[in-house]
Amino acid sequence: MTAARHTLYTVLSIIIVTLILLILPYLGISAFMISFLLSVYIWVTLAVSWNILSGYTGYFSFGHTAFFGSGAFASAVTDYYFNVPYFMTIPIAGAVTAGMAAGLGIVTFRLRRLRGQFFALTTVVLTFVSSIVVINNWGDGIVMHSVKAFWPFISIPHIFYTLALLLCVASISISIAVYRSKLGLNFFAIRDDEEAAEAIGINSFKNKMIAFCISSMLVGFAGAVFAGWVKYVWPETVFNLNYSLFPILMTILGGMGTWVGPILGGVILTTIFQIVAGGEAILNNIILGSLLVVVMILLPQGIYNLALTGYRRIRPLSRQTP
Amino acid sequence: MLVQKKITRRRAISSAVAAGAVVGVGILAGVGGYFAGASTGGRVETIIQKETVTVGGQTVTVTNTVTQPTTVTVTGTVGPAKPVVIGYTLPMTGIFSATGILHDIADRVAIKRINDTGGFLGRPVERLVYDDRSDISQIPPLYERLITQDKVDLIVGPYATPFIAAAMPVAEKYRKLYIFDSYTLPKRATYEFAFSSWATGYNTDIEWPTLLFEALQNSAGKLPKTLVVVHSTHPGAAFVASGVPQVAEKFGIEVLDVIKYELGTTDFLPIATRLKELKPEFVFQGALGLDESNLRTALDKAGFIPYGHSSLWPSVGAMLGLGALGDGLISQSVFEAHIPFTHDAEARYFVENYQKLAREVGLAYWKADTQGGTSYAMFQILREGVRGSNSLNDEDIANWLKKNKVDTIFGELTFDGPNNYGPMKTWIAQIQKGEQIIVWPPDYAKPGSRLQYPSPLAKGY
Amino acid sequence: MSWMPSTTAIMQSLLTGTLIGGYYGLFALGFTLSWGILDIINMSYFPFAVLAAYITYTTITILGFDPFFSLIFSIPSFFIMGVLMQIFFNRFKIDIFRSLIITFALFIVVENTLSYIWTADVRRAPVGFLGGSFFIDTIYIPIGELIAFFVGILIVLGNLIILRRTKLGLALRAVAENREASAMWGVNYSRTALIVGGLSMCYVAIAGMFIAVFYPFTPTQGHVFIGRIFAVTIFGGLGSVTGAFIAGIILGVAESVAAILFSPSWSPLVAFLLLMVILVVKPTGLTQR
C-alpha cells in the first residue's frame, strides 16, 4: 500500500478511537472511571512526550518534572493573578515550557563533546532551579478559580477528561507523525551516531531543538490540565520527581524508540498503581517491584517488541539499538 | 531524500500489530480500572472480644480487636446489621508514611471505641483505607473511587495539608461531610461542610505566637529581647511564621531576621552558622517533621544554643532521640498523655489502647500525642455528629456540628466561627527531662510544670 | 536580607560546606562507579544506604556499640549483596536503560521491606561525640562530618592507588575506556564487574552508616539525596571517584556560601547554577571517565 493510504488508515483509526473515548462519559461510566482514565491520559502524554525526545534522539532527559511543574504553575499564576480564562492558560503554559526548553537547548545543544551526559545533567539542574524559583515565589500554593461547567460537558471533571484525552491523542499523533517522517529519521540518525548524522548533513542542533521543544510543550500542556483538575497547586506536589521518573519507566517497559511503547507502558503502569492502592500497601509494593524486575528480565526490549517478535519470528522491525 | 513512497507489507503489518497492542492495552486498562474500583481495598474487619486487664494498677475492661481480612463476626453491643463504611486515604508508603502510620493506629482505636459503644445508630462501623503513596495526584481518583465506586457512607480527610486540600473539591462535589485532622490553613477551608478536628484557631498566625509569648511572660517570667524567625516553605508553617513579627512587636521583642529555607532541607549548618552570628535570645522555628531536631543538632555542632527554641509540629520521636539535647524544645500540642487530659475516661482509653497497639506494631515512638490525638478526635467528632443528629446524612450531621459542642479528648470543641473553626485549642508544650508535656495555659498544663526559659543548655553568647 | 555576614561566617561556611560536600561525594562514590564502569544506574543504592543506617541504628541502640562497629556487619554483607546484584546484571546482560527500571523496582522492594521490618516511624540514635565539634576560636568543625570527609579522602586516595598501581586498576581503566577492546586484551569483564559491584555497595554501606550518625531517618530517607547525587555523579564525570568527591565538595561549598550570603531557600539554586556554569566551560565533567 502507499504511504498515503497508510496515513489515511492511521488517521481514521485515531479519530475513531478518540470518538469512542470522547463518548464514554455520556454513556454513563462512573465518575471514578473518568478520574482514572484522566490520570491515564496524562501519564501517557508524559511518557509519549518523553519518548519523542529521549526515545527518538537518544538524549536522556530527567527534566519532565521541571516542565510539568512549570506548566502547572504557569497556568495557575496566569489564572489567579492575571485572571486569564482557564482555557487560555493552557497554551500559555505550553509556550512557557517550550521557551524554557529553547533556552536550555541553545546553551546545551551547541557544545560538541559528550553531549548526552551534559544534557542529562542540565535537565536535573533545571528541575531543581525551576522548583526553587517557584517555591520561593509561590510557596503557599495557588488555588485556581473554578471552571464552570458548560454545554456539551456534563460535569467539571468531564471538561478535564476531554482536555486530557485530546492532549493525549494529540501527543500520540505527533509521535506517530514524527516517527514516520523525515524528521523522525533525523532523530533516529542522531540517536544511532550523532557524528555520522552530522557528516551526512543533518543539522543536529536544529533537530534536537525541535524534539526538545515539542516534548516540553506537551508536558507544559499536561501540567496545565493537571493544575485545572486538582485546582490546588502546590510546588511540593507538582514538582514531584515521579513525573520525571515514571515516564522513563513506562517508556522502557513498553519499548523505547517506538511510538507504541510509551502508550503501553503508560497504561499498564497507571492501571497497576491504581489496583495496588487497596489492601496491604507495603506488601503490594514489594510484589509490584518484584514483578517489574521479572518483567524487565524477560522482556529486554520492552513489551511492544516482544509482541512484534512473537508475531514475526525474525528480529524486531523497529529501529532499535540494543 | 530518504522518504519512503511505498509502504511495504512489513510496515503495514507492524502498524496493525501496534494498533492491536494499543487497543488490547486500552481494554486491559478499562478492565483493570473496573476491577480496581471493585476491589475491596483496605477493608479492615474486626472481631471484638472483651477481657478484663489490669493496667497501671487499675482494673480496666479492655476490648481486644483482632483484625482479619475477610470475615466479620460482630458480638455484643451491635446488631447484625449492614456496616457503616467510612472511607479515606492515608500515606501508608512514601515520604509521609512516618506520620501516616501514627494516624492509622489512632484510627483503629477510634473505630474500636465506636463499635464498643453501639456503633452508628446500632450498626457496626468499618474503615476502608486506601494508600495514597504520599502522592497528591492519587487523591482525586481515590476519593472518587471511595464515593462513587465503593459507595462508602461517610468520608474523612487524608493526612497533611495539601492532600486534605486536594480532596476537598471532591467532597464538595458530592456534598459529603468532610472532617479532617491535619490541616494548617484555616483561611482556605472554605467548603461549608468542612470541619477540622485540630482547633488551630482561624487566626492561628496571630493567636499561637501570642500564646507563646504570654507563656514566656507568665509561666517562665521572662521575655526574650531578640528573636529570629526560621521557617520552611511549607505553607502552613510559613503562615504561622508570618504572624510572628507583628506579635513580637506588641510584646516589645526585636525581630533580628527572618530566615526561610526549603522544605526537605537536611543540612542546617549554614542556618546554624547564621544564627550563631546573630545571637538571638529566642529562635522561633516554623517547621515540622525532622527539621527541629536537625536544626538543634546543627546548633549544637555550631556551638550556639539559644535561650529559647520553639517549633510547630515536630516529630517528637526525632526530638526525644536527641537525648538531653532535646530538652527545652517548645512546640504546639493539642494533647498529651497526662493530667488533666487523662481525667477524661475516653482519653485514658485512647492512650492505653494506642500505646498498646503502637508497641505491638513496633513503633520507635509509641506515646500517644498530638498526631494520633487529632486523628482520634476526628472520629470522635464524626461519632458525636452522627449520634447527635441521629442521622447518617452528611448535611444533617454538618448542621448539627455547627450548632453543638463536641466533647473530645482535648476538651470541648465548637465549630461556630469562620470556616467552621472554633476558638484555638492549641497549647504550648515543651520537652522536659525526656518527656513532652504541656506547660501553658495552666488549665491544660501538667500540674506543677512551668515553661522553662532560659534554657540551661544555652551557650555561645 | 539587610544583614551582611562577617568574614568569620563566610570562612565557617566554606569549611562546613567542604565537609558536607565531601559527604555528598562519599555518597556518590558507589553510584558513579556503577554508572561509569558497569553502565548500571543503580537506584537501589539509595534505600540500601538507608538499610545500612538501620544496621547502624541497631548496633548503637541494641548492641550498645560505637556506630563504626556496624561496619563489621554491613561491609561484608553489602559486598556480597553487591556481587550478587552484579552476577544478576551480568547473567541477564542488563544494559543501561533496563538497569534504571530494574534498580528502580529494587528501590521499591527494598524501601518497602525496610518499612515492613522497622515500620515507617522515625528513628534517631544517640551518637555521642560524633555529634559534637572542635572549636578553633569561634570557628567550629563538626566531628562526625570531619570523619566522613576523611573517610571520603581515604577512599579516593585508595582508589587512585588501585587505579595507578595495580593490575585490577589497569583492568578497571581499560573496561571504563572500552569494554570490548579490553576483553580482547584479556580483561575478564565479568570478574572485574563483580569486584566493582561489591566495592560500590561497600561505599554505599559507609555512606549509609553516616546517615544514622547525622540524621533522624525513616525508610524513605533515600529520596532526599537522589537529586544531589545524580548531579554530583554526572558533574564529576561518570566513573570517576575523584571527580565525584570534588564535585560534591564544590556543590557543598556553593550551597553553604549561598545560604549565608543570600538565603537558605535560594541556596540550592545558586549551587546548581554554578554547576551549570562550570559544566559549560568543561562539559565532560571534572575528570574524564
CSV table of C-alpha atoms in Angstrom, one decimal, chain C residues 123-258:
chain,number,residue,atom,x,y,z
C,123,ARG,CA,14.4,6.6,64.3
C,124,ARG,CA,17.2,8.6,65.9
C,125,ALA,CA,20.2,7.1,67.5
C,126,PRO,CA,22.3,8.8,70.1
C,127,VAL,CA,25.8,9.3,68.7
C,128,GLY,CA,27.8,10.9,71.4
C,129,PHE,CA,30.9,12.7,70.4
C,130,LEU,CA,30.2,12.3,66.7
C,131,GLY,CA,27.5,14.9,67.1
C,132,GLY,CA,29.9,17.5,68.6
C,133,SER,CA,32.6,19.8,67.3
C,134,PHE,CA,36.1,21.0,67.7
C,135,PHE,CA,36.4,24.7,68.3
C,136,ILE,CA,39.1,26.9,67.0
C,137,ASP,CA,38.3,30.3,68.3
C,138,THR,CA,34.7,30.7,67.2
C,139,ILE,CA,35.1,28.5,64.2
C,140,TYR,CA,33.5,25.1,64.7
C,141,ILE,CA,34.5,21.9,63.0
C,142,PRO,CA,31.8,19.2,63.3
C,143,ILE,CA,33.4,16.0,64.2
C,144,GLY,CA,31.1,13.5,62.5
C,145,GLU,CA,31.3,15.4,59.3
C,146,LEU,CA,35.0,15.7,59.5
C,147,ILE,CA,35.4,12.0,59.9
C,148,ALA,CA,33.1,11.4,56.9
C,149,PHE,CA,35.3,13.8,54.9
C,150,PHE,CA,38.4,11.9,55.8
C,151,VAL,CA,36.9,8.6,55.1
C,152,GLY,CA,36.0,10.0,51.7
C,153,ILE,CA,39.5,11.2,51.1
C,154,LEU,CA,40.9,7.8,52.1
C,155,ILE,CA,38.7,6.1,49.7
C,156,VAL,CA,39.6,8.5,46.9
C,157,LEU,CA,43.3,8.0,47.6
C,158,GLY,CA,42.9,4.3,47.9
C,159,ASN,CA,41.1,4.3,44.6
C,160,LEU,CA,43.8,6.3,42.9
C,161,ILE,CA,46.5,3.9,44.2
C,162,ILE,CA,44.5,0.9,43.0
C,163,LEU,CA,43.9,2.5,39.6
C,164,ARG,CA,47.5,3.5,39.0
C,165,ARG,CA,49.5,0.8,40.7
C,166,THR,CA,47.6,-2.5,40.5
C,167,LYS,CA,46.6,-4.8,37.8
C,168,LEU,CA,43.0,-4.5,38.9
C,169,GLY,CA,43.2,-0.8,38.4
C,170,LEU,CA,44.6,-1.3,35.0
C,171,ALA,CA,41.7,-3.6,34.2
C,172,LEU,CA,39.2,-1.0,35.6
C,173,ARG,CA,40.6,1.7,33.5
C,174,ALA,CA,40.5,-0.4,30.4
C,175,VAL,CA,37.0,-1.5,30.9
C,176,ALA,CA,35.8,2.0,31.5
C,177,GLU,CA,37.6,3.1,28.4
C,178,ASN,CA,36.3,0.5,26.0
C,179,ARG,CA,34.8,-2.7,27.2
C,180,GLU,CA,35.1,-4.8,24.0
C,181,ALA,CA,38.7,-3.8,23.4
C,182,SER,CA,39.7,-4.6,26.9
C,183,ALA,CA,38.2,-8.0,26.5
C,184,MET,CA,40.5,-8.6,23.6
C,185,TRP,CA,43.4,-7.7,25.7
C,186,GLY,CA,42.5,-10.4,28.2
C,187,VAL,CA,40.5,-8.5,30.8
C,188,ASN,CA,37.8,-10.7,32.3
C,189,TYR,CA,35.0,-8.2,32.3
C,190,SER,CA,32.6,-10.4,34.4
C,191,ARG,CA,35.1,-10.9,37.2
C,192,THR,CA,36.1,-7.3,37.2
C,193,ALA,CA,32.5,-6.2,37.2
C,194,LEU,CA,31.8,-8.4,40.3
C,195,ILE,CA,34.6,-6.7,42.2
C,196,VAL,CA,33.4,-3.3,41.2
C,197,GLY,CA,29.8,-4.2,42.1
C,198,GLY,CA,30.8,-5.4,45.5
C,199,LEU,CA,33.0,-2.4,46.1
C,200,SER,CA,30.4,0.1,45.2
C,201,MET,CA,28.0,-1.4,47.7
C,202,CYS,CA,30.6,-1.1,50.3
C,203,TYR,CA,30.8,2.6,49.7
C,204,VAL,CA,27.1,2.7,50.0
C,205,ALA,CA,27.3,0.9,53.3
C,206,ILE,CA,29.7,3.5,54.6
C,207,ALA,CA,27.6,6.4,53.4
C,208,GLY,CA,24.5,4.8,54.9
C,209,MET,CA,26.2,4.5,58.3
C,210,PHE,CA,26.7,8.2,58.4
C,211,ILE,CA,23.0,8.7,57.7
C,212,ALA,CA,22.3,7.2,61.1
C,213,VAL,CA,25.0,9.4,62.6
C,214,PHE,CA,23.9,12.7,61.1
C,215,TYR,CA,20.1,12.5,60.8
C,216,PRO,CA,16.9,11.1,62.2
C,217,PHE,CA,15.7,8.9,59.5
C,218,THR,CA,12.8,6.9,58.1
C,219,PRO,CA,12.7,4.2,55.4
C,220,THR,CA,12.2,6.9,52.8
C,221,GLN,CA,15.2,8.9,53.8
C,222,GLY,CA,17.0,8.0,50.5
C,223,HIS,CA,14.7,10.3,48.5
C,224,VAL,CA,16.4,13.4,49.9
C,225,PHE,CA,19.7,12.5,48.3
C,226,ILE,CA,18.6,11.5,44.8
C,227,GLY,CA,18.8,14.8,43.0
C,228,ARG,CA,22.1,15.9,44.5
C,229,ILE,CA,23.8,12.5,44.0
C,230,PHE,CA,22.7,12.5,40.3
C,231,ALA,CA,24.1,15.9,39.8
C,232,VAL,CA,27.4,15.2,41.7
C,233,THR,CA,27.9,12.0,39.7
C,234,ILE,CA,27.4,13.5,36.3
C,235,PHE,CA,29.2,16.6,37.2
C,236,GLY,CA,32.2,14.7,38.5
C,237,GLY,CA,32.4,12.6,35.4
C,238,LEU,CA,30.9,9.1,35.3
C,239,GLY,CA,33.0,6.5,36.8
C,240,SER,CA,35.4,8.9,38.4
C,241,VAL,CA,35.7,8.6,42.2
C,242,THR,CA,37.9,11.6,42.4
C,243,GLY,CA,35.7,13.6,40.3
C,244,ALA,CA,32.6,12.8,42.3
C,245,PHE,CA,34.2,13.7,45.5
C,246,ILE,CA,35.5,17.0,44.2
C,247,ALA,CA,32.1,17.7,42.6
C,248,GLY,CA,30.4,17.0,45.9
C,249,ILE,CA,32.7,19.5,47.7
C,250,ILE,CA,32.0,22.2,45.1
C,251,LEU,CA,28.3,21.6,45.5
C,252,GLY,CA,28.5,21.7,49.2
C,253,VAL,CA,30.6,24.9,49.4
C,254,ALA,CA,28.4,26.6,46.8
C,255,GLU,CA,25.2,25.8,48.8
C,256,SER,CA,26.8,26.8,52.1
C,257,VAL,CA,28.1,30.1,51.0
C,258,ALA,CA,25.0,30.9,49.1
